[in-house]
């Protein structure tokens, strides 16, 4: 499997170099959202002093780290999978001797390795401009890295599972928009979850999104106590197991239903 992943990574890197402008455009989209939220919340905090215990420097640190976490964990498989099913391309994929999940993982990782060339300078620039209060510690960075890796696998597995809806719908893109809108509110991308309405913040505990973005961000920033850290890792393991089970069941049922059409 390591040899197969290595081949996939080399193919991804070669393909991305052929679409350098497109990669830059996609990266702009990934950078603009957290930067806009950063500027808005820093401006509000600067005018009011603090918002929910967050000062301007705290908001700056939160959204800069969030930019990195979101970039390293996001996937686009929901859109890609719909095209495969709708065009009939999946028929050729099914003839390959390994599960297509592995090629998608390698493709995703290869893309993110290349985009570090863009994300790192942006993070440095924002750090210089906004003077964030990072509060990093060796222990929080170590645990946060583990949480970040778990968050990546959670998003990949859950997004891949959700993408299987393309087997039963003509267009799963509309469902994907709802999925990503819910994620925006419940993951902490819009604002730290402590600032959201109480009912929404409570509900976020029972959904996977909180543990894919908010948890690794706050852990890296050393803002969580021991009990919250243990709970966060437990929820990540729980949702990863749930996602894997649903993926296996959904894949078997979906492949039985699939009928190749198109070219």
Coordinates of N, CA and C in Angstrom, one line a residue, residues 31 33 46 55 69 71 81 86 118 125 135 154 162 211 221 227 233-234 241 244:
X31 N -8.3 30.8 1.3 CA -7.6 31.9 2.2 C -8.6 33.0 2.5
X33 N -12.0 33.2 2.9 CA -13.0 33.0 3.9 C -12.5 33.3 5.3
X46 N -11.7 45.0 18.7 CA -10.9 46.2 18.9 C -11.8 47.4 19.3
X55 N -10.1 38.7 22.9 CA -9.7 40.0 22.4 C -9.3 40.0 21.0
X69 N -5.7 24.6 9.8 CA -6.4 23.4 10.1 C -7.4 23.1 9.0
X71 N -7.4 24.1 5.9 CA -6.7 23.7 4.6 C -6.2 22.3 4.6
X81 N -17.0 12.8 -6.7 CA -17.7 11.5 -6.8 C -19.0 11.6 -7.6
X86 N -22.2 10.2 -12.4 CA -23.0 10.7 -13.5 C -22.4 10.5 -14.9
X118 N 1.9 28.2 -0.8 CA 1.0 29.4 -0.8 C 0.6 29.7 0.7
X125 N 2.4 36.4 6.8 CA 1.9 37.8 6.6 C 0.9 38.2 7.6
X135 N -0.1 31.5 22.0 CA 0.0 30.7 23.2 C 0.4 29.3 23.1
X154 N -11.2 11.9 9.8 CA -12.7 12.1 10.1 C -13.4 12.7 8.9
X162 N -20.6 10.6 2.7 CA -21.7 11.5 2.2 C -21.7 11.5 0.7
X211 N -15.5 18.6 16.1 CA -14.3 17.9 16.4 C -13.3 17.8 15.2
X221 N -3.9 25.9 20.2 CA -3.7 27.2 20.9 C -3.6 27.1 22.4
X227 N -10.1 17.7 30.8 CA -11.3 17.0 30.5 C -11.8 17.2 29.1
X233 N -10.9 13.8 22.0 CA -10.3 12.7 21.4 C -11.3 11.5 21.3
X234 N -12.1 11.4 22.4 CA -13.1 10.3 22.4 C -14.2 10.5 21.3
X241 N -15.1 5.9 13.8 CA -15.6 4.5 13.7 C -17.0 4.5 13.0
X244 N -16.5 5.0 9.3 CA -16.0 3.8 8.6 C -17.1 2.8 8.4

